mmCIF file of C-alpha atoms in Angstrom:
data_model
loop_
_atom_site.group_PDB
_atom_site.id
_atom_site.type_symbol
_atom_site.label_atom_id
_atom_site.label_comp_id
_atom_site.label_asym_id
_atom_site.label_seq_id
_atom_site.Cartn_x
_atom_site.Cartn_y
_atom_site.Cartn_z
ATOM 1 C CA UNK A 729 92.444 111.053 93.889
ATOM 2 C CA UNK A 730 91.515 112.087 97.232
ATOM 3 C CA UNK A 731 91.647 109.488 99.717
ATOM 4 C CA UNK A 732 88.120 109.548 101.763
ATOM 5 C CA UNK A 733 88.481 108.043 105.481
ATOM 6 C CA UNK A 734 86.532 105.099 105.505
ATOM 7 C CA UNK A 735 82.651 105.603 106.640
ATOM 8 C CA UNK A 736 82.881 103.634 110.268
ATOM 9 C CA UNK A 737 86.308 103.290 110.640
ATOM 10 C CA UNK A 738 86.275 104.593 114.076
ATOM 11 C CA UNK A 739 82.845 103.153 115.668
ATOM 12 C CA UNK A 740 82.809 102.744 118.758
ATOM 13 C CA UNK A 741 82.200 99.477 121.152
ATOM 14 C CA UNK A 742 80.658 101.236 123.656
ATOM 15 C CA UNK A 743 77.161 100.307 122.768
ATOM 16 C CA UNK A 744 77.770 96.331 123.072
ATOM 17 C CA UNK A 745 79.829 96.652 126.065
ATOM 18 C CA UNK A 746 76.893 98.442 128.024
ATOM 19 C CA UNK A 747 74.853 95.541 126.495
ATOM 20 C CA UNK A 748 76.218 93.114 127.957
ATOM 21 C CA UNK A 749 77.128 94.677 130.881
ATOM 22 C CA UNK A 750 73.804 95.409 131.889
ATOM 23 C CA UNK A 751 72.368 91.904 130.723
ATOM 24 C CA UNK A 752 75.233 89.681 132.498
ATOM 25 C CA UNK A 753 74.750 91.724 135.470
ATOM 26 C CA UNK A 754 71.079 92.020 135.464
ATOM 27 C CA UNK A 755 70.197 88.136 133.973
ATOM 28 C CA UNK A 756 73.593 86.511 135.741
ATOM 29 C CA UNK A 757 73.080 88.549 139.151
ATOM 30 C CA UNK A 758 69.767 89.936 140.162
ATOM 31 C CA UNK A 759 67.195 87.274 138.145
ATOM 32 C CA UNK A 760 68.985 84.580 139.477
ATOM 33 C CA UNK A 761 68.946 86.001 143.193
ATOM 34 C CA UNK A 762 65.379 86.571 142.820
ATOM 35 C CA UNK A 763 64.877 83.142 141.268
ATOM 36 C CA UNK A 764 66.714 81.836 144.397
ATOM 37 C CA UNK A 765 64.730 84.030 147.383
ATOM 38 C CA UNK A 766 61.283 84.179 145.749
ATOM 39 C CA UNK A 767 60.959 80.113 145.299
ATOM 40 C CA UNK A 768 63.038 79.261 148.396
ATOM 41 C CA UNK A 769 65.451 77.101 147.167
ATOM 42 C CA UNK A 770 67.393 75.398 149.987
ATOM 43 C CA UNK A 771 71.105 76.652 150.928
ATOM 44 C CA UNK A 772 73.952 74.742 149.756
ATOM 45 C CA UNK A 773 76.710 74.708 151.862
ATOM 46 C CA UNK A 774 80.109 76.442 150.957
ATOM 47 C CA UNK A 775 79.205 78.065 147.741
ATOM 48 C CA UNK A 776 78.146 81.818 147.309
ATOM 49 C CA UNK A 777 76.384 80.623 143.920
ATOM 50 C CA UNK A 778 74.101 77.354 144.559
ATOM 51 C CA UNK A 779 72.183 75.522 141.498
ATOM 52 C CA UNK A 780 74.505 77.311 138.885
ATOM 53 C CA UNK A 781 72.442 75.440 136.347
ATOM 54 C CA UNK A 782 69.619 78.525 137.408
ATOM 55 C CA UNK A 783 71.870 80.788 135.579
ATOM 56 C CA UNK A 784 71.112 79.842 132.026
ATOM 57 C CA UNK A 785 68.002 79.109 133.038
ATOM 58 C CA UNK A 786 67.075 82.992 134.036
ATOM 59 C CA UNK A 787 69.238 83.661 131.096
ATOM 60 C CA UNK A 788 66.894 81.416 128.524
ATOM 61 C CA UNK A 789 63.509 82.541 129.674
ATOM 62 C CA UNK A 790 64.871 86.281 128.881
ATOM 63 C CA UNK A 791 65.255 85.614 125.633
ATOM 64 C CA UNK A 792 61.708 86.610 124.352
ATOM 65 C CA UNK A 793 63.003 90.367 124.915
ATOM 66 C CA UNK A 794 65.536 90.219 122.331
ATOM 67 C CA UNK A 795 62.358 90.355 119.860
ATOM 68 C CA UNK A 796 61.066 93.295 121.999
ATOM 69 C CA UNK A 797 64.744 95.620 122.331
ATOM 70 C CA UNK A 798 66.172 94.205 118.945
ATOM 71 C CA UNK A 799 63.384 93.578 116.291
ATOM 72 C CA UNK A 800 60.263 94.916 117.515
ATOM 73 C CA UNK A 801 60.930 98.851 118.985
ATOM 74 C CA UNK A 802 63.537 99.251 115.938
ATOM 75 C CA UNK A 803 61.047 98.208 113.809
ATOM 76 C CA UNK A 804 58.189 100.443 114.515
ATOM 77 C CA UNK A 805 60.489 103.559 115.348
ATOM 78 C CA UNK A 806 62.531 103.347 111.936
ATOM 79 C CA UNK A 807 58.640 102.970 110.459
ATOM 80 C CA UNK A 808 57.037 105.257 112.786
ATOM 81 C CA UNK A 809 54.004 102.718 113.258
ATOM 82 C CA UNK A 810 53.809 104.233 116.387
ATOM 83 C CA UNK A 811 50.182 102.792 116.993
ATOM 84 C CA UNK A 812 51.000 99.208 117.316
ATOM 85 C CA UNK A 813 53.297 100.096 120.199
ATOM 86 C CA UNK A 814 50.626 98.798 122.978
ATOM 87 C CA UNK A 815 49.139 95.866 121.229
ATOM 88 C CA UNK A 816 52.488 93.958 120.267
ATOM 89 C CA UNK A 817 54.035 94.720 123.572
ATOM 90 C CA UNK A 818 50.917 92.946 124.823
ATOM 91 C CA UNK A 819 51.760 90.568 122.255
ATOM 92 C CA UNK A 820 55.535 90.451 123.563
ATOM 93 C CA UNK A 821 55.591 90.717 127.625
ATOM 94 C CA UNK A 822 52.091 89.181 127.482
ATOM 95 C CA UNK A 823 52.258 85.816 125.597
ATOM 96 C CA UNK A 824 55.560 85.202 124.516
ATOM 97 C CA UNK A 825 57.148 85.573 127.660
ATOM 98 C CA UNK A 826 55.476 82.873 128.677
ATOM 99 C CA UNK A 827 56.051 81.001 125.791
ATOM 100 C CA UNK A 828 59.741 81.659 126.190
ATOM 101 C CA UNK A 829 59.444 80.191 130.041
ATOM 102 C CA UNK A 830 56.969 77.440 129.196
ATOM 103 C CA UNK A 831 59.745 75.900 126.780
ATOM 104 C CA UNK A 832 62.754 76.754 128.470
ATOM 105 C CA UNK A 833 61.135 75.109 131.545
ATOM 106 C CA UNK A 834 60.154 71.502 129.125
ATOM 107 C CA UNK A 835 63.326 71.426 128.106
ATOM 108 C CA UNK A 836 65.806 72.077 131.298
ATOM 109 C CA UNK A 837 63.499 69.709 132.743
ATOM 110 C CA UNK A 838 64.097 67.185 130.018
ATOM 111 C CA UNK A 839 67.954 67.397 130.196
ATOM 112 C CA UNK A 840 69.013 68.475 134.367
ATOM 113 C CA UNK A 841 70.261 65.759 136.472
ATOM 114 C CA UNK A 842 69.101 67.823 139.548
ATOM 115 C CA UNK A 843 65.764 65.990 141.038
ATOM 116 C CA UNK A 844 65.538 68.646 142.696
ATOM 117 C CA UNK A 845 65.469 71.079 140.051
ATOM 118 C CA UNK A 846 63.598 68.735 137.458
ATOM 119 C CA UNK A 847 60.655 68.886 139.957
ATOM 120 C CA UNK A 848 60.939 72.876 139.796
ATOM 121 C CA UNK A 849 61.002 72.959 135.955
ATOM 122 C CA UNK A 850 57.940 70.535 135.569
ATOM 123 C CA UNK A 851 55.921 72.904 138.023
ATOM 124 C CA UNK A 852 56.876 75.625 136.177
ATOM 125 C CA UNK A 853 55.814 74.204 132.928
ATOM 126 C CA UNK A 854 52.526 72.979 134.623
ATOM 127 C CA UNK A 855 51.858 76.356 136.011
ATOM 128 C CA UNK A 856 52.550 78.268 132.246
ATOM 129 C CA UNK A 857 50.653 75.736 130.397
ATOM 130 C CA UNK A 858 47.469 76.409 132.586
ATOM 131 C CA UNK A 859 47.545 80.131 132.293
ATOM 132 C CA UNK A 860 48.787 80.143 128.496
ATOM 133 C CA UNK A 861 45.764 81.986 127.428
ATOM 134 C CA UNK A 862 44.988 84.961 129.113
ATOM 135 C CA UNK A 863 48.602 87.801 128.548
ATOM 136 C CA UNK A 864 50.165 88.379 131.828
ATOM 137 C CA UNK A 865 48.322 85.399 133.962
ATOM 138 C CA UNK A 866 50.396 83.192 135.523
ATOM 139 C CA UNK A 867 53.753 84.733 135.273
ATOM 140 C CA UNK A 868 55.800 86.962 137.930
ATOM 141 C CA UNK A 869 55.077 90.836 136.958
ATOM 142 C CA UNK A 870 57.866 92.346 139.086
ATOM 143 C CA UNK A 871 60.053 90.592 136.713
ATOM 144 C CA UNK A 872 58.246 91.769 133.473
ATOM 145 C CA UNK A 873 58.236 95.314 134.314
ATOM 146 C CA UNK A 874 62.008 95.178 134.942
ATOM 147 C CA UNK A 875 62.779 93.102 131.540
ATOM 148 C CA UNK A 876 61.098 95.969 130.236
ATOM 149 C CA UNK A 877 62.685 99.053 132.056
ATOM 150 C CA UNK A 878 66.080 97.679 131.798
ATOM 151 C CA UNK A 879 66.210 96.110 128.223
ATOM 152 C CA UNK A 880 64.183 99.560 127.204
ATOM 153 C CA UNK A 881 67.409 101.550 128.946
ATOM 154 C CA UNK A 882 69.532 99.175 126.187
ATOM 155 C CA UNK A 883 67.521 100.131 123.182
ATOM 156 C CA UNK A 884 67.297 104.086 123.560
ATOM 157 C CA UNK A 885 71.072 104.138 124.320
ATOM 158 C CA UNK A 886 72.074 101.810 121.529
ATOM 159 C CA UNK A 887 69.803 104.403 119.561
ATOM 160 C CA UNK A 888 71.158 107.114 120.850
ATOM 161 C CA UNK A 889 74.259 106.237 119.815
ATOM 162 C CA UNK A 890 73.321 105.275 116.248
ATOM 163 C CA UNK A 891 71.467 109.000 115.813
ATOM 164 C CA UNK A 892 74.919 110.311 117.263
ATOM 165 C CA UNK A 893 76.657 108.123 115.394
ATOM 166 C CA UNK A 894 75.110 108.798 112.206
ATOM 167 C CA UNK A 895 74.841 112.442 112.716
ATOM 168 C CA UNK A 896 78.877 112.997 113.383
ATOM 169 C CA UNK A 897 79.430 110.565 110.179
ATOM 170 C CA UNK A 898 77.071 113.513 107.829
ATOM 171 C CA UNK A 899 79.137 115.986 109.743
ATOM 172 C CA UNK A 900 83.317 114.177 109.267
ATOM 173 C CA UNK A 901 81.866 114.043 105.441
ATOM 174 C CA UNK A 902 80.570 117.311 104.755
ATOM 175 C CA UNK A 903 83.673 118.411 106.124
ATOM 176 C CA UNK A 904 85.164 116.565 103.731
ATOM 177 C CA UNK A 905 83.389 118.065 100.978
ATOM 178 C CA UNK A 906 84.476 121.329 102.030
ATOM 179 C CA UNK A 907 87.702 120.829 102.105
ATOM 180 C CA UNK A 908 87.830 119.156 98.689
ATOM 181 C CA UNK A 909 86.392 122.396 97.286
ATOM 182 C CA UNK A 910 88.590 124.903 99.172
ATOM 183 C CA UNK A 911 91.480 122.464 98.015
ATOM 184 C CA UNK A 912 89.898 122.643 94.515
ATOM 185 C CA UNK A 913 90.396 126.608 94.931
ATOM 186 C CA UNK A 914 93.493 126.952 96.160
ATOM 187 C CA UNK A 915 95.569 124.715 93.716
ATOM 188 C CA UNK A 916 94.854 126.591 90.534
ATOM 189 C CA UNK A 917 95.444 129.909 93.020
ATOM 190 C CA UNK A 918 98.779 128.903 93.426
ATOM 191 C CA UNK A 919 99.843 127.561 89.905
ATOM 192 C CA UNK A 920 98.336 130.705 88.497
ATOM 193 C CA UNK A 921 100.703 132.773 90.658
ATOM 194 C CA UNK A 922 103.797 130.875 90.135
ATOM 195 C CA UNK A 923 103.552 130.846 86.516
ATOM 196 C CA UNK A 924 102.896 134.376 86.516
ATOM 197 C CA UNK A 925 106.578 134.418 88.600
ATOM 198 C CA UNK A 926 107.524 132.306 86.179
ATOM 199 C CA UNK A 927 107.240 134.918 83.465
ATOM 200 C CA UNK A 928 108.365 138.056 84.949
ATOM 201 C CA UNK A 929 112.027 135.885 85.650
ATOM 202 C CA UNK A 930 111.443 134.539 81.903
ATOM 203 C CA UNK A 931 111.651 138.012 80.446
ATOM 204 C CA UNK A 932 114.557 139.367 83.168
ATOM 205 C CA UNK A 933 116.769 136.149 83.823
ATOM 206 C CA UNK A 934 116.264 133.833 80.897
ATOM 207 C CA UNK A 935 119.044 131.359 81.638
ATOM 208 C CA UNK A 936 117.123 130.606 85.261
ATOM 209 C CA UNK A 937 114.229 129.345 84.084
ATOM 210 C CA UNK A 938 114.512 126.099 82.964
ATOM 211 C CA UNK A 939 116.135 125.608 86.510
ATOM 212 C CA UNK A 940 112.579 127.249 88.242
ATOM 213 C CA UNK A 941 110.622 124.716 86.230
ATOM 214 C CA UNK A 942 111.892 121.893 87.587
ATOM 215 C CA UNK A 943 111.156 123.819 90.937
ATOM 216 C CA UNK A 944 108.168 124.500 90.154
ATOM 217 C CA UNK A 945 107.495 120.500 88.961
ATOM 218 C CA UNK A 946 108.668 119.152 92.178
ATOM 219 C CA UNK A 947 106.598 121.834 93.837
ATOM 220 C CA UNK A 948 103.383 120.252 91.743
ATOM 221 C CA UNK A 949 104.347 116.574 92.520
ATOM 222 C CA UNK A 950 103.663 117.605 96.458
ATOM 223 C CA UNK A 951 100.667 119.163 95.900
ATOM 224 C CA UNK A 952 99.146 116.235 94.313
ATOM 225 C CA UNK A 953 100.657 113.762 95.643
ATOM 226 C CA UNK A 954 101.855 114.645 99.527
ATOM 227 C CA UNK A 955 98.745 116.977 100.247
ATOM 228 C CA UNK A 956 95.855 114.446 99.488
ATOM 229 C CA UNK A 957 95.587 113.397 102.897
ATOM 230 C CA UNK A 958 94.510 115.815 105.435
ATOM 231 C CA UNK A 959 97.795 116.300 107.210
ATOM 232 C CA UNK A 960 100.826 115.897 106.224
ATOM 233 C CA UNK A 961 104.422 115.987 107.963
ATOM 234 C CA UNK A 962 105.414 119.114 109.512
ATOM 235 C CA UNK A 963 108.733 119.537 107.927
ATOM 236 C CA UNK A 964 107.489 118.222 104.167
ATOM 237 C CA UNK A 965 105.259 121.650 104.430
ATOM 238 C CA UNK A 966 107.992 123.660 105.713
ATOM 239 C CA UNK A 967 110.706 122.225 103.033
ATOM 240 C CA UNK A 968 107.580 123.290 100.682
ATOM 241 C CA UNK A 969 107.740 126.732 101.826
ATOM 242 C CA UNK A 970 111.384 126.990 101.652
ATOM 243 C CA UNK A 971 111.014 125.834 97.929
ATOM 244 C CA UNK A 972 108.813 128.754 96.983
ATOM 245 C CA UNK A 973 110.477 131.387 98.908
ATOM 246 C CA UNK A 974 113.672 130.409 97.212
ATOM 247 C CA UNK A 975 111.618 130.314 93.685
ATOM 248 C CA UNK A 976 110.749 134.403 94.717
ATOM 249 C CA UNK A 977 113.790 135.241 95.917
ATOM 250 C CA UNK A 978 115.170 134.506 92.228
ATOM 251 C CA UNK A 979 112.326 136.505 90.776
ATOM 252 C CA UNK A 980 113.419 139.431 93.260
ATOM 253 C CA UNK A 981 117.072 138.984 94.091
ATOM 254 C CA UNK A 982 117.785 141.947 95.594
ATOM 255 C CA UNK A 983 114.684 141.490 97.901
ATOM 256 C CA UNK A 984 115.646 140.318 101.590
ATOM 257 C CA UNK A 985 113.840 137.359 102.280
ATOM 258 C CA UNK A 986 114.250 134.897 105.108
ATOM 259 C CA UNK A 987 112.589 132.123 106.300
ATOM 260 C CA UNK A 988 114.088 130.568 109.658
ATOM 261 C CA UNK A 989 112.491 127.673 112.094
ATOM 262 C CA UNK A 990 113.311 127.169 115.627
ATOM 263 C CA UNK A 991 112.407 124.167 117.361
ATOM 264 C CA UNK A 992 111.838 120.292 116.605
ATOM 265 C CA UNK A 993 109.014 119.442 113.606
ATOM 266 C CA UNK A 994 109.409 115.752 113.761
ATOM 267 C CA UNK A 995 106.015 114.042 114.627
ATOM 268 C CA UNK A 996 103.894 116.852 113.708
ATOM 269 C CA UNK A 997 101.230 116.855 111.287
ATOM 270 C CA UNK A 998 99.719 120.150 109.910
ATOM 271 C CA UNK A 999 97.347 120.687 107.082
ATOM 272 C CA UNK A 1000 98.644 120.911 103.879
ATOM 273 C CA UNK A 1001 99.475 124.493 102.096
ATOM 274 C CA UNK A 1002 97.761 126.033 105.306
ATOM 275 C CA UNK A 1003 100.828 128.914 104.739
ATOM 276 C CA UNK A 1004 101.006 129.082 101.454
ATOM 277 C CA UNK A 1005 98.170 131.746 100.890
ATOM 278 C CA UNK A 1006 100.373 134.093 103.748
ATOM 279 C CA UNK A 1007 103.508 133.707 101.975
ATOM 280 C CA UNK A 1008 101.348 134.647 98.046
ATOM 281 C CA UNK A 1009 99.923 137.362 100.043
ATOM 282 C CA UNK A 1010 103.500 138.623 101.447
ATOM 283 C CA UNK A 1011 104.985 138.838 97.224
ATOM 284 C CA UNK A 1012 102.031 139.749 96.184
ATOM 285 C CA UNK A 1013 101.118 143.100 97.941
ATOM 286 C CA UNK A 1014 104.697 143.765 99.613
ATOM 287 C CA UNK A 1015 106.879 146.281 98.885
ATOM 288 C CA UNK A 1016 108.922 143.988 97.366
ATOM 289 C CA UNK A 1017 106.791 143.607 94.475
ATOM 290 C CA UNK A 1018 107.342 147.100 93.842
ATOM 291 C CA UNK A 1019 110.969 147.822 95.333
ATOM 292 C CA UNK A 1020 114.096 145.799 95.039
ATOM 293 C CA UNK A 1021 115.068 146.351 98.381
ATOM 294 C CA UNK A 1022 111.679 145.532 100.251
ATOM 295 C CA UNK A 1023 111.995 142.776 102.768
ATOM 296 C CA UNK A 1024 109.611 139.934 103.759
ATOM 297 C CA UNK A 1025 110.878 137.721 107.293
ATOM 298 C CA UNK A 1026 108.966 134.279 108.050
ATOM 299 C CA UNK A 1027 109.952 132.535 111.740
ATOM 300 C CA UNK A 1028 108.530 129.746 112.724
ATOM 301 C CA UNK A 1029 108.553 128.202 115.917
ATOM 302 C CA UNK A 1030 107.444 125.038 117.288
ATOM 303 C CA UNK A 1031 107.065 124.832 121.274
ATOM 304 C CA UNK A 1032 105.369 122.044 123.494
ATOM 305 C CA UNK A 1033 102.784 120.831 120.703
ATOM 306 C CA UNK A 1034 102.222 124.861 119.924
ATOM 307 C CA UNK A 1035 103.025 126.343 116.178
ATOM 308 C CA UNK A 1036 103.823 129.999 115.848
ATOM 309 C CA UNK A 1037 103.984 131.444 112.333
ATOM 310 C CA UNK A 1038 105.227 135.122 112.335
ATOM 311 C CA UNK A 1039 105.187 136.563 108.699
ATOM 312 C CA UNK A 1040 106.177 140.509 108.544
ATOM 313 C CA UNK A 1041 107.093 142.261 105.319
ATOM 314 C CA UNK A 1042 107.193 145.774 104.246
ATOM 315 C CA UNK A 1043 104.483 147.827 102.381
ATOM 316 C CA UNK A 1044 105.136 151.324 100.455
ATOM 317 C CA UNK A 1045 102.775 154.230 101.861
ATOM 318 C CA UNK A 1046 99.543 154.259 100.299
ATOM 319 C CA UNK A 1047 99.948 151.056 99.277
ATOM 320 C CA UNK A 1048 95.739 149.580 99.233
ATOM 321 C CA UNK A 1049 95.811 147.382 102.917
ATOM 322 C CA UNK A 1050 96.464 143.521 102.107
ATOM 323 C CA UNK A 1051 93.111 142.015 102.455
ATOM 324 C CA UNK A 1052 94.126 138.795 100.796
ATOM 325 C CA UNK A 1053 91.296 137.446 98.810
ATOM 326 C CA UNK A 1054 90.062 134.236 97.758
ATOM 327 C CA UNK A 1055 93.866 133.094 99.349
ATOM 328 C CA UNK A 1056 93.246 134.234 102.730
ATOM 329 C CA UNK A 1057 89.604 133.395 103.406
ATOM 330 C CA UNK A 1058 90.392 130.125 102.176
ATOM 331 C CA UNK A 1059 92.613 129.782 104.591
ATOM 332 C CA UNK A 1060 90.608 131.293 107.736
ATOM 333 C CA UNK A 1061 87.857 128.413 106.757
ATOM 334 C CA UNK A 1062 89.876 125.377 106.902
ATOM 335 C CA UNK A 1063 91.644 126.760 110.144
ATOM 336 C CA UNK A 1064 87.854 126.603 111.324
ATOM 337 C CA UNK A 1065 87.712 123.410 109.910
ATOM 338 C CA UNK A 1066 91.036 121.604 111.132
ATOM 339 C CA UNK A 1067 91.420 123.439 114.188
ATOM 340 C CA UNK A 1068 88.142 124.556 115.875
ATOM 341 C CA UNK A 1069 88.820 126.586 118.961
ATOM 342 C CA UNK A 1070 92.723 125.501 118.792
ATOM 343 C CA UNK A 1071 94.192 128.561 116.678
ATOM 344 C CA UNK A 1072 94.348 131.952 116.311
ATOM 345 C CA UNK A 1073 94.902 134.600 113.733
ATOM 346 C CA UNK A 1074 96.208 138.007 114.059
ATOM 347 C CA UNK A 1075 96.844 140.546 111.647
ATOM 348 C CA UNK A 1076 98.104 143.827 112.625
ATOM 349 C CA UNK A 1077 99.634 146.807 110.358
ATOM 350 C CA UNK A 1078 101.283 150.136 110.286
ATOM 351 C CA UNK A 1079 102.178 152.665 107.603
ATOM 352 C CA UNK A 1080 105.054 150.540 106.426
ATOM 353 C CA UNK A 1081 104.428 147.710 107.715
ATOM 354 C CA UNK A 1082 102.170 144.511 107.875
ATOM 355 C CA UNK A 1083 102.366 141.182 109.855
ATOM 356 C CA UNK A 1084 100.180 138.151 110.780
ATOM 357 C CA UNK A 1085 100.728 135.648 113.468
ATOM 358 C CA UNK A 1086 99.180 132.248 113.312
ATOM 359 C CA UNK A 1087 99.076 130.043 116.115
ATOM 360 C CA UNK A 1088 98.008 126.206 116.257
ATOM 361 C CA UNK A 1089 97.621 123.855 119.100
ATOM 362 C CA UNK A 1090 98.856 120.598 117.136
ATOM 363 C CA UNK A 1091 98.460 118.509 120.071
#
């Protein structure tokens, strides 16, 4: 069965680190210095961060927001309840904001061992329990608009990121889809073909056959095994191609057919039976289908990450031009797929002959 990479496998942590980023340096940093400057808390000698207990403090009556960036905007922009934006962030900045302070004050007053501090708390408290009724009485504005700019800033990126997200995750699997179906064509393509080679050696070389079955078997145990993934070691695919060269160079023995690689293949992936419509195309509309002395030379050459296919056989004049088929544009869409702007395909011919040149950038 095919084996489907799994859906979120590769998220990314971008989205909580730029949470927390922005709230550690936003809540640890700037509330507290503002907490510090705007109630004129006195300087304590040799320390760059005085009355670290403030630090929780700015960090607990922030918490309301969460409802606001978390609960609240998801909420009504998965539903689209796009009307009962302004009332419940009335509802949010407006009340429980200073709900969220009025508490937070009670209890760091009830637990700090600073008298200093307990005094500030209580006066807090005090202050928020006076002007509980009335939305945005009592409490500093400056730092509700920039609870709401700068928790706001989190939401539309973490959303962002989901829609992106989401988007590339319909994209990877449609992909996928496609190349299941252009793997669905090509298989049967290719055992149709062989066992049509198959028969043309049964009925001229009878004692070779059983010997091209078992080919031919460990030929279909890499197809259905090895190619399920979508790349598979370089040199598995190229000792695949040697097999089925060698399987036509029995059904045409007087044929001259090489197949030669330069370079190193280990650690490269490619995608699987990406050459094998070139090579059906090469015995099935070359000359040496025809003649027993036609020709058909494959090089291969890997070079600094780059792949270079060369195939080149001969063709018999007014022979019709090899235009490949269902082989060949199945081939030209999964390059698209695999290898988007990263390969190229030429194909160039004369009156006797015809070659293609494939290049990938593996790396």
């Amino acid at each position: 069965m095919m084996q489907h990479k799994q859906a979120g496998s590769g998220k990314s942590w971008f989205p909580v680190i730029y949470e927390w980023a922005v709230i550690i340096l936003y809540i640890g940093m700037y509330k507290y210095s503002e907490l510090m400057e705007l109630y004129r808390f006195p300087p304590v000698p040799q320390t760059d961060f005085p009355y670290l207990e403030l630090i929780p403090y700015c960090f607990a009556i922030t918490l309301y927001v969460w409802v606001y960036y978390r609960w609240l905007m998801p909420w009504l922009m998965k539903t689209r309840g796009y009307i009962w934006i302004l009332p419940l962030l009335v509802v949010c900045f407006g009340y429980l904001s200073k709900i969220d302070a009025l508490l937070t004050s009670k209890l760091f007053a009830w637990f700090t061992g600073d008298p200093l501090l307990r005094h500030f708390y209580e006066s807090q408290a005090a202050h928020l329990l006076y002007r509980i009724r009335w939305p945005f009485f009592g409490i500093h504005m400056e730092w509700l608009f920039t609870d709401f700019i700068v928790f706001s800033s989190i939401l539309f990126v973490r959303d962002a990121y989901e829609k992106e997200y989401h988007r590339h995750l319909v994209q990877e699997n449609n992909l996928q889809l496609q190349l299941d179906a252009l793997k669905g064509q090509l298989n049967p393509h290719f055992l149709f073909n062989t066992l049509n080679s198959l028969y043309a050696m049964s009925l001229k070389y009878p004692d070779r056959t059983p010997e091209q079955i078992l080919k031919l078997a460990e030929m279909m145990r890499y197809i259905l095994y090895d190619t399920q993934h979508t790349h598979v070691q370089l040199d598995k695919e190229i000792g695949f191609l040697q097999q089925f060269t060698d399987m036509e160079q029995q059904k045409y023995p007087s044929a001259g057919i090489r197949l030669e690689v330069k370079g190193d293949t280990a650690g490269y992936t490619i995608a699987p039976l990406l050459l094998l419509p070139l090579l059906e195309n090469i015995f099935k509309h070359g000359a040496l289908c025809v003649e027993d002395n036609g020709y058909a030379y494959i090089n291969i050459e890997i070079h600094a990450g780059i792949f270079t296919c060369v195939m080149r056989n001969d063709v018999l004049p007014g022979m019709p031009l090899q235009r490949g088929g269902i082989g060949l544009d199945n081939m030209r869409r999964r390059l698209e797929v695999h290898y988007p702007g990263r390969h190229s395909l030429e194909v160039s011919s004369t009156p006797d002959t015809y070659s293609i040149t494939l290049q990938i950038q593996l790396r």
